[in-house]
JSON list of C-alpha atoms in Angstrom, two decimals:
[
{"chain": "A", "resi": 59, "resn": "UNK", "atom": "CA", "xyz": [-1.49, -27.24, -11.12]},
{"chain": "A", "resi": 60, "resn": "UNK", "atom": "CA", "xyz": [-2.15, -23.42, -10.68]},
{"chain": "A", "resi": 61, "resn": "UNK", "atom": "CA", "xyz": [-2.73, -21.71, -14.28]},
{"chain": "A", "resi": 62, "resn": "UNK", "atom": "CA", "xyz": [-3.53, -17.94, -14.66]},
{"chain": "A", "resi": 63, "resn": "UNK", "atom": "CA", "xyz": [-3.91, -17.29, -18.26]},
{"chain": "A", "resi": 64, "resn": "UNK", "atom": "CA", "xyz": [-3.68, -13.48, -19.50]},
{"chain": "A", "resi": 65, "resn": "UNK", "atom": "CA", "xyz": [-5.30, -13.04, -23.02]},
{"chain": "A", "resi": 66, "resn": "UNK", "atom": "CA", "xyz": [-7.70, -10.31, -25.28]},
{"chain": "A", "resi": 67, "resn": "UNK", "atom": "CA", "xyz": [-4.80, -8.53, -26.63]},
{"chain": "A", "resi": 68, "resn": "UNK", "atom": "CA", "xyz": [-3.94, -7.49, -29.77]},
{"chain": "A", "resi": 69, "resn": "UNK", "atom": "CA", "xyz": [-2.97, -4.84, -31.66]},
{"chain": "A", "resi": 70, "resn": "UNK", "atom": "CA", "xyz": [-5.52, -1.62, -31.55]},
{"chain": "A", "resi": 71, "resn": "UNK", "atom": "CA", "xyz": [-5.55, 2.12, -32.48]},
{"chain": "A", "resi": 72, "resn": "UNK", "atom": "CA", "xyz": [-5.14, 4.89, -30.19]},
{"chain": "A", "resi": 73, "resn": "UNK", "atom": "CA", "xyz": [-8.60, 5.70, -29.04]},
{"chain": "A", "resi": 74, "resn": "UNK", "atom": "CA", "xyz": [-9.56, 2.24, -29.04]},
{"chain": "A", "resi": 75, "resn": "UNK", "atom": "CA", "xyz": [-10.68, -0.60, -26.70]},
{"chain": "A", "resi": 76, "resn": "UNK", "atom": "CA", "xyz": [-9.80, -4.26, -25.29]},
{"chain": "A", "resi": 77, "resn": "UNK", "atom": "CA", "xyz": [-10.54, -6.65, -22.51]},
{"chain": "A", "resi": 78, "resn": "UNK", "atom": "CA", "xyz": [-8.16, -8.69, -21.07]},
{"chain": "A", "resi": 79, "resn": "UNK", "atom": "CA", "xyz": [-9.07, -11.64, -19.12]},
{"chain": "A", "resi": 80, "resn": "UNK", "atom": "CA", "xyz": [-7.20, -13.75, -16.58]},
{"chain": "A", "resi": 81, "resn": "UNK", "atom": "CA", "xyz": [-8.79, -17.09, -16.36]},
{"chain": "A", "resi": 82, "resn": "UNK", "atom": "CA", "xyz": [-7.27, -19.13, -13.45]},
{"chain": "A", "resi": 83, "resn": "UNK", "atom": "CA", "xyz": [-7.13, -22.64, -12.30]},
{"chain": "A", "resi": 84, "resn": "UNK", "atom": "CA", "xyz": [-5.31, -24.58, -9.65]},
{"chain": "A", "resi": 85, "resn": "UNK", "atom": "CA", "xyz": [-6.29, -22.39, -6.38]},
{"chain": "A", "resi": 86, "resn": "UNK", "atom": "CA", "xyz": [-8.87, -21.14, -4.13]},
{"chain": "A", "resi": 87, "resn": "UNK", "atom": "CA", "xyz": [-9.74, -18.06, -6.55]},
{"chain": "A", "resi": 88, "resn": "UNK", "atom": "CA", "xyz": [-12.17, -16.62, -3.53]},
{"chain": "A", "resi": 89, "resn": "UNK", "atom": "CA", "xyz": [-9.59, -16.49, -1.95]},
{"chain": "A", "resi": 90, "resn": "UNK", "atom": "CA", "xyz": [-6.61, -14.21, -3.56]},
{"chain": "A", "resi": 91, "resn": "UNK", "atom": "CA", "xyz": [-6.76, -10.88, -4.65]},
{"chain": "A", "resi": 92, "resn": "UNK", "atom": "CA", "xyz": [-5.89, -10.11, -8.53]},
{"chain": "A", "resi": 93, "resn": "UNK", "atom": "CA", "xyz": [-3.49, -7.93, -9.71]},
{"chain": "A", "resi": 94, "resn": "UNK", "atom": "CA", "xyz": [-2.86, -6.78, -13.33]},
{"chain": "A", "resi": 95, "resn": "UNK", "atom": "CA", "xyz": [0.49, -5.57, -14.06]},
{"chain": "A", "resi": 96, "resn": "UNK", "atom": "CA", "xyz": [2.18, -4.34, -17.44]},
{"chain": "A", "resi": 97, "resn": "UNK", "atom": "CA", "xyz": [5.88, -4.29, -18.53]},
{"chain": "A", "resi": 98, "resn": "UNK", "atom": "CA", "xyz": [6.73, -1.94, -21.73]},
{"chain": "A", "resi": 99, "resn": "UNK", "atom": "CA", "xyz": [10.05, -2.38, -23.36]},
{"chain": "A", "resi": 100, "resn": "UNK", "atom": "CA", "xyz": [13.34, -1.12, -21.89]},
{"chain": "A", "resi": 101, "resn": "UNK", "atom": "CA", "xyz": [10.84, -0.47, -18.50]},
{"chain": "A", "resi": 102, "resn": "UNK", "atom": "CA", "xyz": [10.14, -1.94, -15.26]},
{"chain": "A", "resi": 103, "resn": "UNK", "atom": "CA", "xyz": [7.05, -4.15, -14.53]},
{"chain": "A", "resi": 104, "resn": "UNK", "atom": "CA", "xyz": [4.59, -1.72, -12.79]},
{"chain": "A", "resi": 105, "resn": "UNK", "atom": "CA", "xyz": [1.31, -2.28, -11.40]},
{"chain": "A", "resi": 106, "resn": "UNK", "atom": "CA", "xyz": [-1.97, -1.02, -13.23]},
{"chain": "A", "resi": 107, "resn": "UNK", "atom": "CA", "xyz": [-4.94, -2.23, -11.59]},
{"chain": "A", "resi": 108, "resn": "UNK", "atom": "CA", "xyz": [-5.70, -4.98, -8.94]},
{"chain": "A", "resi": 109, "resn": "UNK", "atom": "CA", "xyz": [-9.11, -6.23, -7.00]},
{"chain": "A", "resi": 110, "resn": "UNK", "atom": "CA", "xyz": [-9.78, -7.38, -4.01]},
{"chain": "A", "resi": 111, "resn": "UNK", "atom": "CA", "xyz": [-10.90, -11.00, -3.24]},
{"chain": "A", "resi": 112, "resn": "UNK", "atom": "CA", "xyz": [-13.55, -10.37, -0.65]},
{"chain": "A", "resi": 113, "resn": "UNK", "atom": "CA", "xyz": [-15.56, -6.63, -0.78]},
{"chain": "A", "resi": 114, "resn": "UNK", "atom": "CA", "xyz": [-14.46, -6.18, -4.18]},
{"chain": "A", "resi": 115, "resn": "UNK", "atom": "CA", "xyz": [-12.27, -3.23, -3.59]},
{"chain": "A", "resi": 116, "resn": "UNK", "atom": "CA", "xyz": [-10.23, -2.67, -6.38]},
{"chain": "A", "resi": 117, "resn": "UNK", "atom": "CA", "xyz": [-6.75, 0.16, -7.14]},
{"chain": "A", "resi": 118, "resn": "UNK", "atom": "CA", "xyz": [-6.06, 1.88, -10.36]},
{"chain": "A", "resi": 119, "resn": "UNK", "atom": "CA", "xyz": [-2.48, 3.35, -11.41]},
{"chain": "A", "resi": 120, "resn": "UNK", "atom": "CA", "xyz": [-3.09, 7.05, -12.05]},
{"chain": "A", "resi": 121, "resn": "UNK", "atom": "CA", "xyz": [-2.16, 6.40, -15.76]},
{"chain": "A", "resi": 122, "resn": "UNK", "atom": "CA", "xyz": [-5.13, 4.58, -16.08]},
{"chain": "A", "resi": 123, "resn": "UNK", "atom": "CA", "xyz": [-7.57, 6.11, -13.70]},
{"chain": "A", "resi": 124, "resn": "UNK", "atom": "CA", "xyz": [-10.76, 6.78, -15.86]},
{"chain": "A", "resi": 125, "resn": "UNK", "atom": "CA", "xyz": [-9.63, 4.83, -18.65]},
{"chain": "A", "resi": 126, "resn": "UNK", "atom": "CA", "xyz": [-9.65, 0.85, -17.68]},
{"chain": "A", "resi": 127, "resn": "UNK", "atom": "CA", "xyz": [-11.68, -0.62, -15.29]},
{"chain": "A", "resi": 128, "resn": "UNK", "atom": "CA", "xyz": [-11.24, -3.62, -13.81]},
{"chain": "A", "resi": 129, "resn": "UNK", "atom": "CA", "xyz": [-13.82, -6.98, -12.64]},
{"chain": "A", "resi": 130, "resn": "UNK", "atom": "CA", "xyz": [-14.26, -10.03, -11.47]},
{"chain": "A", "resi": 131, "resn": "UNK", "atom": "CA", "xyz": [-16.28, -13.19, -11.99]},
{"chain": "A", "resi": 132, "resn": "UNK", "atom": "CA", "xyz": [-15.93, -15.41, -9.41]},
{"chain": "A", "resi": 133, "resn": "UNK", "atom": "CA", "xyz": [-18.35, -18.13, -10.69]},
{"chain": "A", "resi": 134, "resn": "UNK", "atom": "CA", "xyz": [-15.52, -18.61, -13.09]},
{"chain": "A", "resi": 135, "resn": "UNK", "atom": "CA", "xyz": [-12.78, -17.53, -11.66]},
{"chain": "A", "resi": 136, "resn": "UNK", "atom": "CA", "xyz": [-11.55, -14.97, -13.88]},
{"chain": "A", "resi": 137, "resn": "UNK", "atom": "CA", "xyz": [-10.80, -11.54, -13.62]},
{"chain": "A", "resi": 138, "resn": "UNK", "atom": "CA", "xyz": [-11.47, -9.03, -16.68]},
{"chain": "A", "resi": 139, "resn": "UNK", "atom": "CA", "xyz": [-9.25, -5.12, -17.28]},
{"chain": "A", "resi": 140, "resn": "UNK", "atom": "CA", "xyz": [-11.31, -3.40, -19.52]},
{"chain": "A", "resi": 141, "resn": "UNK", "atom": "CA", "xyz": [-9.52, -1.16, -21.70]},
{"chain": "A", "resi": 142, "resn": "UNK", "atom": "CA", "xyz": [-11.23, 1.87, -22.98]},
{"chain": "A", "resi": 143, "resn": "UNK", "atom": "CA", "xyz": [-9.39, 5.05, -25.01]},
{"chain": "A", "resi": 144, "resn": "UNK", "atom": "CA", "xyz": [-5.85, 3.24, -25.18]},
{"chain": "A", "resi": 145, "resn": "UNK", "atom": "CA", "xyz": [-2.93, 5.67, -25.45]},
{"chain": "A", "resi": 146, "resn": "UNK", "atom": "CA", "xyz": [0.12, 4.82, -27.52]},
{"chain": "A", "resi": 147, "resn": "UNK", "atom": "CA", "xyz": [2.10, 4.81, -24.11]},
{"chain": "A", "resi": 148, "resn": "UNK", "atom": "CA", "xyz": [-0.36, 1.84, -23.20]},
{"chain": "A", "resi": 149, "resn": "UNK", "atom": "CA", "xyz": [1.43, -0.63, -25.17]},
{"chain": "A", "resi": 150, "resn": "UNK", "atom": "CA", "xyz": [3.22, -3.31, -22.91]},
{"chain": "A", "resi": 151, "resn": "UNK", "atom": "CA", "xyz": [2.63, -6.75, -21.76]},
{"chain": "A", "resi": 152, "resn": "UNK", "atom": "CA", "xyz": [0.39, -7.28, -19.60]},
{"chain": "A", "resi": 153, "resn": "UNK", "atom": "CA", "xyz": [0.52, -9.76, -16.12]},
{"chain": "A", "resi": 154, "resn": "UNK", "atom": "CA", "xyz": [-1.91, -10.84, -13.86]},
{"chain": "A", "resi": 155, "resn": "UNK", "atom": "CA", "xyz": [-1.04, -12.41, -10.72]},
{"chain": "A", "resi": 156, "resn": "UNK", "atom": "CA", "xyz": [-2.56, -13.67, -7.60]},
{"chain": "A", "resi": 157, "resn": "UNK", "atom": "CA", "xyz": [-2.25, -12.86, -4.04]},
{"chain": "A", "resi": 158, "resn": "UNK", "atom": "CA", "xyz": [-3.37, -14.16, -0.26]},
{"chain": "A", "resi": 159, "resn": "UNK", "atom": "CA", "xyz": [-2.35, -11.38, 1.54]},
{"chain": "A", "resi": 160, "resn": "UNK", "atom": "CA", "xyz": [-3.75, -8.10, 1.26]},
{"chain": "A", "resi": 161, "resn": "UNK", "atom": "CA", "xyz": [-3.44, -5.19, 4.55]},
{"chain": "A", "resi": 162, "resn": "UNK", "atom": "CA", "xyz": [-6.32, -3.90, 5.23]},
{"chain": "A", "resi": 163, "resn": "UNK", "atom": "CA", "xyz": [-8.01, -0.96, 3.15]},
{"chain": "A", "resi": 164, "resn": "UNK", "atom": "CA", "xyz": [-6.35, -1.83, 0.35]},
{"chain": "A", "resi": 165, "resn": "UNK", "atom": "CA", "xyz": [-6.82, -3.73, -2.90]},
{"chain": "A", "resi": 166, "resn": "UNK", "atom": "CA", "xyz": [-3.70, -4.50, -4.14]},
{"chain": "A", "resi": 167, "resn": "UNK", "atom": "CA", "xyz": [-1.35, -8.20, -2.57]},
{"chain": "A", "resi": 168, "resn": "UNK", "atom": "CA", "xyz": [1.74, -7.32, -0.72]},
{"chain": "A", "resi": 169, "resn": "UNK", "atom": "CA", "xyz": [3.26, -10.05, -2.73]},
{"chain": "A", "resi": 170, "resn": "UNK", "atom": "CA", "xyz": [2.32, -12.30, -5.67]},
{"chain": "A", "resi": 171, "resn": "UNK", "atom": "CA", "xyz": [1.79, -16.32, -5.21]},
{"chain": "A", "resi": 172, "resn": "UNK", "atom": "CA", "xyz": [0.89, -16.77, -8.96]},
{"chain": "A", "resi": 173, "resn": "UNK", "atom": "CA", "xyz": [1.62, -15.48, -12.44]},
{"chain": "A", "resi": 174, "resn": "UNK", "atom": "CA", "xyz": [0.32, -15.70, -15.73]},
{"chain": "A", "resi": 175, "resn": "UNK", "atom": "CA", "xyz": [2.50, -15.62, -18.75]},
{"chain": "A", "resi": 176, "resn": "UNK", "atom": "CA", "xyz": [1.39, -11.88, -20.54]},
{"chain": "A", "resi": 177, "resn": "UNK", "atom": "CA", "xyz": [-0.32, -10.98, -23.23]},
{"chain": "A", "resi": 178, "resn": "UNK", "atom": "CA", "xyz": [0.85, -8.47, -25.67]},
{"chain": "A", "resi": 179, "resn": "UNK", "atom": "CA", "xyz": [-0.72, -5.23, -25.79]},
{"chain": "A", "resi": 180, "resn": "UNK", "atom": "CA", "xyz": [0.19, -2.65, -29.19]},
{"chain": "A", "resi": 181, "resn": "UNK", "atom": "CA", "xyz": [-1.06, 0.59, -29.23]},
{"chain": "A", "resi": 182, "resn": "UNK", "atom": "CA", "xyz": [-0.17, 2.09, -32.71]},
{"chain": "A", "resi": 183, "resn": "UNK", "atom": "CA", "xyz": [-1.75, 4.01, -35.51]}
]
């Protein structure tokens, strides 16, 4: 059974930090690409931040650029978003998802095999 499971959130000041993790299960992790993506209320799910599976290669949202960086661990399959100086329009769920196919030079899937479930990210004072 394929399991990606999206926690580390939580409810944090503006200014502030967290790190997700996506710990997976199921499939060849090596082998997919890694994509977090966030979904605020009354928007659309958009993409934030992805890695490659092989070279490491990884794409940031301009939103985030500077901000969150993302890693992966592939000894245990799991894939980290660290989230440094949160901004109040941060707040969203967050997604990761898993992909095969990637086109060359870039880090993000052109589609999504697997999702996790979200975890809830509050930015608030």
């Amino acid at each position: 059974e394929v399991q990606l499971q999206a926690s580390g959130g939580g409810l944090v000041q503006p200014g502030g930090s967290l790190r997700l993790s996506c710990t997976t299960s199921g499939f060849t992790f090596d082998d997919y690409s890694i994509s977090w993506r966030r979904q605020a209320p009354g928007k659309e799910r958009e993409g934030v931040s992805c890695i490659r599976s092989i070279g490491g290669r990884t794409y940031y949202a301009d939103s985030v650029k500077g901000r969150f960086t993302i890693s992966r661990d592939n000894a245990k399959n799991t894939v980290y978003l660290q989230m440094n100086n949160l901004k109040l329009e941060d707040t969203a769920v967050y997604y990761c998802a898993a992909g095969s196919t990637v086109t060359p030079g870039n880090a993000c899937p052109q589609w999504y095999d697997y999702w996790g479930q979200g975890t809830l990210v509050t930015v608030s004072s």
